[in-house]
Amino acid sequence: MNLITRRRFLRASSLGIAAASVSRAEIPAPKLQPLLTPDLDFYDVSRGTPKPHTLVGEALLQARLTPETWRCEITADAFIEDPHTKVPATLQKPLTLADGNALDLPTLMELGKKHEVHFLKAMQCLNIDTPLGQGLWTGVPLREVLKLCGRMNNVRRIYFWGFHNHDPKQVFKSSVSYTQCFETAPGDLPIFLAYRVNGAPLSLERGGPVRMIVPWSHGYKSIKWLQHIFVTNDARNNDTYAHGNNDPDSVLKTAAYVDKSLEGQKIPAGQPVFITGQVVSGPSGLQRVEYWLRRIEGEPQPLADDAPELLNAPWKPCELEAQPDWPSVLPQGVKPSQVLAFDAATGRPQSWPSRYGMCAYHAMVKNLPPGRYEARARSVDLNGYAQPEPRPLQKTGKNGIQVRRFEIIA
């Protein structure tokens, strides 16, 4: 069983977490989610019928979804539209299957010898209220890949999509602007083509052999089974996710999520209650995570995110998971100084949790009398906004305050 020391327990108590006297013996620690999610343990939201990662044998080869057969075409869109867009985008050297020069994995890996990047990123679907997992993703910036095509003209957006069973109706595409792709500040986070996660080649389940990673965005931008990139002079965002009342330019939100394991628990009186979960750091960063526990009778009505009871509740601080010993956590061959958003001198993230990443949190509550309870948690960002603010519109990414119910039994 994992343990926390007396010193760490007393530090938690000083943050307002209820505590009783502790013997010299160590006490059980909360069960927290791992910092790095194993490849096959990510929550999966793959699209397609059949799902591409279920293909086997000849179907897998025909789909170009093995390291040896993977190819990615890069072409220019012929889009023009009167009266303002009269000239299409062009590439000096398109990369196509027909010409036999489509991008292959050895070429991409060769680019990686000079341009490889590593980034710790949480994955989350815009319309699912739970993080899917977190990995250390490795690959090559999209801008370096596009340079293989030589000079480009009249490009305003860059679209990409993956394999979807040779069925036009199943194509799922996303895009970024030319500026987002090419004008990344030094040391900042580029869009990149990923071929490893946590130091190992991407599995088919994770979108291998190669997928796109857009660091600041929800998962719909990080297209799996990447097979086509095209540049266009069309300035509009026509991502597949632009349909269905979604915001296709949304970014990850600073938000805390409560582990589902607490739901429905019956905990003997006298045992501590652990409120645990994960918190994602969006562009506004993280100041703290708070929890609110209340006793309930009967079947209380759900609370809206702006309910007076919630806004005026006695929120108490949680404890964030401590940073690990990074050299022992990162994959072999990856130094902390090589990871984007880590400080090269200290080998630690510039913020904790790192931007567009996540970490676990917990609070321990003791001596609750028998009865039924509700537990909630929320984040407060560096601008002072408490979740779900500053934007409660859920179509830009679900970050509503979650509730878990449990019971203390005599």
Coordinates of C-alpha atoms in Angstrom, one line a residue, residues 35-405:
L35 CA 1.2 11.2 -14.0
L36 CA 1.8 9.4 -17.3
T37 CA -1.0 7.3 -18.7
P38 CA 0.2 4.0 -20.3
D39 CA -0.6 4.0 -24.0
L40 CA -3.4 1.4 -23.8
D41 CA -4.9 2.9 -20.7
F42 CA -6.1 6.2 -22.3
Y43 CA -9.9 6.5 -22.4
D44 CA -10.7 5.9 -26.1
V45 CA -13.0 8.0 -28.2
S46 CA -11.9 6.8 -31.7
R47 CA -14.1 7.4 -34.7
G48 CA -14.9 5.2 -37.7
T49 CA -16.8 2.1 -38.6
P50 CA -15.0 -0.1 -38.2
K51 CA -12.6 1.8 -36.0
P52 CA -9.2 1.9 -37.7
H53 CA -7.3 0.4 -34.8
T54 CA -9.4 -2.8 -35.1
L55 CA -8.1 -3.5 -38.7
V56 CA -5.9 -6.5 -39.1
G57 CA -4.0 -8.4 -41.8
E58 CA -4.3 -7.2 -45.4
A59 CA -6.9 -4.5 -44.4
L60 CA -4.3 -2.9 -42.1
L61 CA -1.7 -2.9 -44.9
Q62 CA -4.2 -1.4 -47.4
A63 CA -5.0 1.3 -44.9
R64 CA -1.3 2.2 -44.6
L65 CA -1.4 1.9 -40.9
T66 CA 1.8 -0.1 -40.3
P67 CA 5.2 1.6 -39.8
E68 CA 6.3 0.2 -43.1
T69 CA 3.2 1.2 -45.1
W70 CA 2.4 4.6 -43.5
R71 CA 2.3 7.4 -46.0
C72 CA 1.0 11.0 -45.6
E73 CA 0.2 13.1 -48.6
I74 CA 0.7 16.9 -48.5
T75 CA -1.1 18.9 -51.2
A76 CA -2.5 22.3 -52.0
D77 CA -6.2 23.1 -52.2
A78 CA -7.6 24.6 -55.4
F79 CA -10.1 26.7 -53.5
I80 CA -11.0 30.1 -54.9
E81 CA -14.0 32.3 -54.2
D82 CA -15.1 35.6 -55.7
P83 CA -14.8 38.4 -55.0
H84 CA -11.9 38.2 -52.5
T85 CA -10.1 34.9 -53.0
K86 CA -9.1 34.7 -56.6
V87 CA -5.8 32.9 -56.3
P88 CA -5.5 29.4 -54.8
A89 CA -2.8 28.2 -52.5
T90 CA 0.2 26.4 -54.1
L91 CA 3.1 24.2 -53.0
Q92 CA 6.3 24.0 -55.0
K93 CA 6.6 20.3 -54.4
P94 CA 3.5 18.4 -53.3
L95 CA 4.0 15.0 -51.7
T96 CA 1.6 12.5 -53.2
L97 CA 1.1 8.7 -53.5
A98 CA 0.7 9.1 -57.3
D99 CA 4.2 10.7 -57.6
G100 CA 5.7 8.1 -55.2
N101 CA 7.0 10.8 -52.8
A102 CA 4.4 10.9 -50.0
L103 CA 5.9 11.4 -46.6
D104 CA 6.9 8.1 -45.0
L105 CA 8.0 7.2 -41.4
P106 CA 11.8 6.9 -42.1
T107 CA 11.7 10.5 -43.6
L108 CA 9.8 11.8 -40.6
M109 CA 12.2 10.1 -38.2
E110 CA 15.2 11.5 -40.1
L111 CA 13.7 15.0 -39.6
G112 CA 13.4 14.1 -35.9
K113 CA 17.2 13.8 -35.6
K114 CA 17.4 17.6 -35.9
H115 CA 13.9 18.9 -35.0
E116 CA 12.4 16.4 -32.5
V117 CA 10.3 17.9 -29.7
H118 CA 8.8 16.4 -26.5
F119 CA 5.7 17.7 -24.8
L120 CA 3.7 16.6 -21.7
K121 CA 0.1 17.0 -22.7
A122 CA -3.3 16.0 -21.3
M123 CA -5.8 14.6 -23.8
Q124 CA -9.5 15.6 -23.3
C125 CA -12.5 15.5 -25.6
L126 CA -14.4 18.8 -25.9
N127 CA -17.7 17.1 -25.1
I128 CA -16.6 14.6 -22.4
D129 CA -16.3 15.9 -18.8
T130 CA -13.3 13.7 -17.9
P131 CA -9.6 13.8 -19.0
L132 CA -8.7 10.9 -21.3
G133 CA -5.1 10.6 -20.1
Q134 CA -1.7 12.3 -20.2
G135 CA 1.4 11.4 -22.1
L136 CA 4.8 12.6 -23.0
W137 CA 4.4 13.0 -26.8
T138 CA 7.4 13.0 -29.2
G139 CA 7.5 14.1 -32.8
V140 CA 8.4 16.7 -35.4
P141 CA 6.9 20.2 -35.7
L142 CA 4.4 20.5 -38.6
R143 CA 6.3 23.6 -39.9
E144 CA 9.4 21.5 -40.4
V145 CA 7.4 18.9 -42.3
L146 CA 5.8 21.5 -44.6
K147 CA 9.3 22.8 -45.5
L148 CA 9.8 19.5 -47.4
C149 CA 7.3 20.9 -49.9
G150 CA 9.4 24.0 -50.8
R151 CA 8.0 27.4 -51.4
M152 CA 4.3 27.9 -50.6
N153 CA 2.1 30.8 -51.7
N154 CA -1.3 32.2 -50.7
V155 CA -1.7 29.8 -47.7
R156 CA -4.0 30.9 -44.8
R157 CA -5.0 27.6 -43.2
I158 CA -3.6 24.1 -43.0
Y159 CA -6.0 21.1 -42.8
F160 CA -5.3 17.5 -41.9
W161 CA -7.2 14.3 -41.5
G162 CA -6.6 10.6 -40.9
F163 CA -7.7 7.3 -42.2
H164 CA -11.4 6.6 -42.1
N165 CA -12.1 3.5 -44.1
H166 CA -11.9 5.1 -47.6
D167 CA -15.4 6.5 -46.9
P168 CA -15.7 10.2 -47.6
K169 CA -18.6 10.4 -45.1
Q170 CA -16.3 9.3 -42.3
V171 CA -13.5 11.8 -42.9
F172 CA -12.9 13.8 -39.8
K173 CA -10.8 16.9 -40.4
S174 CA -9.3 19.7 -38.3
S175 CA -7.1 22.7 -39.1
V176 CA -4.8 25.4 -37.8
S177 CA -4.0 28.8 -39.2
Y178 CA -0.8 29.4 -41.0
T179 CA 0.3 31.7 -38.2
Q180 CA -0.3 29.0 -35.5
C181 CA 1.8 26.6 -37.5
F182 CA 4.8 28.7 -38.5
E183 CA 5.1 31.6 -36.1
T184 CA 5.6 29.8 -32.8
A185 CA 7.7 31.8 -30.3
P186 CA 11.1 30.2 -29.4
G187 CA 10.6 27.6 -26.7
D188 CA 6.8 27.7 -27.1
L189 CA 4.6 24.8 -28.1
P190 CA 4.4 23.9 -31.8
I191 CA 1.8 21.8 -33.6
F192 CA 3.7 18.5 -34.3
L193 CA 3.4 15.1 -35.9
A194 CA 3.8 12.6 -33.1
Y195 CA 5.3 9.1 -33.5
R196 CA 6.0 8.2 -29.8
V197 CA 4.2 8.5 -26.5
N198 CA 6.0 7.9 -23.2
G199 CA 9.1 6.9 -25.2
A200 CA 7.4 4.0 -27.2
P201 CA 6.0 4.0 -30.7
L202 CA 2.3 5.0 -30.9
S203 CA 0.0 2.1 -30.8
L204 CA -2.9 1.9 -33.3
E205 CA -5.3 2.7 -30.4
R206 CA -3.5 6.0 -29.8
G207 CA -3.5 6.9 -33.5
G208 CA -0.3 5.4 -34.7
P209 CA 1.9 5.1 -36.6
V210 CA 1.6 9.0 -36.7
R211 CA -0.9 11.4 -35.3
M212 CA -1.2 15.2 -35.1
I213 CA -0.7 16.9 -31.7
V214 CA -2.1 20.4 -31.2
P215 CA -0.8 21.2 -27.6
W216 CA -3.3 23.8 -26.5
S217 CA -6.4 22.2 -27.9
H218 CA -8.9 19.5 -27.1
G219 CA -8.5 16.1 -28.7
Y220 CA -10.5 16.8 -31.9
K221 CA -7.5 18.8 -33.2
S222 CA -5.0 16.0 -32.5
I223 CA -6.1 13.8 -35.4
K224 CA -5.3 10.1 -35.2
W225 CA -4.0 7.9 -38.1
L226 CA -2.7 11.0 -40.0
Q227 CA -2.7 10.5 -43.7
H228 CA -3.4 13.8 -45.5
I229 CA -2.4 17.5 -45.0
F230 CA -3.5 20.2 -47.4
V231 CA -2.9 24.0 -47.4
T232 CA -5.6 26.4 -48.5
N233 CA -6.3 30.0 -49.1
D234 CA -9.7 29.6 -47.5
A235 CA -9.5 31.6 -44.2
R236 CA -12.6 30.0 -42.7
N237 CA -12.5 27.3 -40.1
N238 CA -14.4 24.5 -41.7
D239 CA -13.3 21.7 -39.2
T240 CA -15.7 18.8 -38.8
Y241 CA -16.1 20.0 -35.2
A242 CA -17.4 23.4 -36.4
H243 CA -20.7 21.6 -37.1
G244 CA -22.9 20.4 -34.3
N245 CA -22.7 23.7 -32.3
N246 CA -19.1 23.2 -31.3
D247 CA -16.4 25.9 -31.0
P248 CA -13.6 24.7 -33.3
D249 CA -11.1 27.2 -31.9
S250 CA -11.6 26.3 -28.2
V251 CA -8.6 25.5 -25.9
L252 CA -8.1 23.3 -22.9
K253 CA -9.7 24.7 -19.8
T254 CA -8.3 25.1 -16.3
A255 CA -10.6 22.7 -14.5
A256 CA -10.7 20.1 -11.7
Y257 CA -12.4 16.7 -12.1
V258 CA -13.4 14.4 -9.3
D259 CA -12.6 10.7 -9.5
K260 CA -15.7 8.6 -10.1
S261 CA -14.4 6.0 -7.6
L262 CA -15.9 8.1 -4.8
E263 CA -19.5 7.8 -6.2
G264 CA -21.7 5.4 -4.3
Q265 CA -19.0 4.4 -1.7
K266 CA -20.2 3.3 1.7
I267 CA -17.4 4.2 4.1
P268 CA -17.4 3.0 7.7
A269 CA -17.5 5.7 10.3
G270 CA -14.0 6.5 11.7
Q271 CA -12.3 5.9 8.4
P272 CA -10.9 8.9 6.5
V273 CA -12.6 10.0 3.2
F274 CA -10.3 10.9 0.3
I275 CA -11.5 13.3 -2.3
T276 CA -9.3 12.8 -5.3
G277 CA -9.1 13.8 -8.9
Q278 CA -7.1 15.4 -11.6
V279 CA -6.8 19.1 -12.5
V280 CA -5.9 20.3 -16.0
S281 CA -4.0 23.6 -16.5
G282 CA -5.3 25.7 -19.4
P283 CA -3.7 28.9 -20.7
S284 CA -4.8 30.8 -17.6
G285 CA -2.8 28.5 -15.4
L286 CA -3.7 27.1 -11.9
Q287 CA -3.7 28.9 -8.6
R288 CA -5.3 26.2 -6.5
V289 CA -7.9 23.4 -6.3
E290 CA -10.7 23.6 -3.7
Y291 CA -13.3 21.1 -2.4
W292 CA -16.7 21.5 -0.8
L293 CA -18.4 18.8 1.2
R294 CA -22.0 19.0 2.4
R295 CA -24.3 16.6 4.1
I296 CA -27.5 15.8 2.3
E297 CA -31.0 14.5 3.1
G298 CA -33.3 12.8 0.7
E299 CA -32.7 13.6 -3.0
P300 CA -31.5 17.2 -3.3
Q301 CA -31.9 19.1 -6.5
P302 CA -28.9 19.5 -8.7
L303 CA -27.0 22.8 -8.2
A304 CA -26.4 25.0 -11.2
D305 CA -22.8 26.3 -11.5
D306 CA -23.9 29.7 -10.4
A307 CA -26.2 28.6 -7.6
P308 CA -25.9 30.8 -4.5
E309 CA -25.3 27.7 -2.3
L310 CA -22.3 26.8 -4.4
L311 CA -20.9 30.3 -4.9
N312 CA -21.1 31.0 -1.1
A313 CA -20.0 27.5 0.0
P314 CA -17.1 27.1 2.5
W315 CA -14.5 25.9 -0.1
K316 CA -11.4 24.4 1.4
P317 CA -8.0 23.9 -0.3
C318 CA -6.8 20.6 -1.7
E319 CA -3.2 19.4 -1.9
L320 CA -1.6 19.0 -5.3
E321 CA 0.4 15.9 -6.2
A322 CA 4.1 16.7 -5.7
Q323 CA 6.3 16.9 -8.7
P324 CA 8.1 13.6 -9.3
D325 CA 11.8 13.0 -9.7
W326 CA 11.7 13.8 -13.4
P327 CA 14.7 11.9 -14.6
S328 CA 13.2 8.8 -13.2
V329 CA 9.8 9.4 -14.8
L330 CA 10.7 10.5 -18.3
P331 CA 11.4 7.9 -20.9
Q332 CA 15.0 6.7 -21.4
G333 CA 16.9 9.2 -23.5
V334 CA 14.7 12.2 -22.8
K335 CA 16.2 14.7 -20.4
P336 CA 13.9 17.2 -18.5
S337 CA 15.7 20.1 -20.2
Q338 CA 14.5 18.7 -23.6
V339 CA 10.8 18.8 -22.7
L340 CA 9.0 21.9 -23.9
A341 CA 7.6 24.1 -21.1
F342 CA 10.3 22.8 -18.8
D343 CA 13.0 25.2 -17.5
A344 CA 16.3 24.2 -19.0
A345 CA 18.3 25.2 -16.0
T346 CA 16.2 23.5 -13.2
G347 CA 14.8 20.6 -15.3
R348 CA 11.3 21.3 -13.8
P349 CA 8.1 22.6 -15.5
Q350 CA 7.7 26.3 -15.7
S351 CA 4.4 25.9 -13.9
W352 CA 2.8 23.0 -12.0
P353 CA 0.8 21.4 -13.4
S354 CA 2.6 22.2 -16.7
R355 CA 0.6 24.2 -19.2
Y356 CA -1.9 22.0 -21.1
G357 CA -0.9 19.2 -18.8
M358 CA -2.5 17.9 -15.6
C359 CA -1.7 16.4 -12.2
A360 CA -3.6 14.7 -9.4
Y361 CA -4.9 16.4 -6.2
H362 CA -6.5 15.1 -3.0
A363 CA -8.0 16.2 0.3
M364 CA -8.5 14.0 3.3
V365 CA -11.5 14.5 5.6
K366 CA -11.8 12.6 8.9
N367 CA -14.4 12.1 11.6
L368 CA -17.5 12.5 9.5
P369 CA -20.7 11.4 11.3
P370 CA -22.9 8.8 9.6
G371 CA -25.0 10.1 6.8
R372 CA -25.1 10.9 3.1
Y373 CA -22.7 13.5 1.6
E374 CA -21.9 15.3 -1.7
A375 CA -18.3 16.2 -2.6
R376 CA -17.4 18.8 -5.2
A377 CA -14.1 20.3 -6.4
R378 CA -13.2 23.3 -8.5
S379 CA -10.1 25.0 -9.8
V380 CA -9.2 28.7 -9.4
D381 CA -7.0 30.0 -12.2
L382 CA -4.2 32.6 -12.0
N383 CA -6.7 35.3 -13.1
G384 CA -8.7 34.5 -10.0
Y385 CA -11.6 32.9 -11.9
A386 CA -13.2 29.9 -10.2
Q387 CA -14.4 27.0 -12.4
P388 CA -16.4 27.1 -14.6
E389 CA -15.7 30.8 -15.2
P390 CA -14.6 32.7 -17.1
R391 CA -16.7 31.0 -19.8
P392 CA -19.5 28.7 -18.7
L393 CA -20.5 27.9 -22.3
Q394 CA -20.0 24.2 -22.4
K395 CA -19.7 23.9 -26.2
T396 CA -16.2 25.4 -25.8
G397 CA -15.2 22.5 -23.6
K398 CA -17.0 20.9 -20.7
N399 CA -15.7 22.1 -17.4
G400 CA -18.8 22.1 -15.2
I401 CA -18.4 21.4 -11.4
Q402 CA -18.8 17.7 -10.8
V403 CA -20.5 16.1 -7.8
R404 CA -19.9 12.7 -6.2
R405 CA -22.2 11.2 -3.6

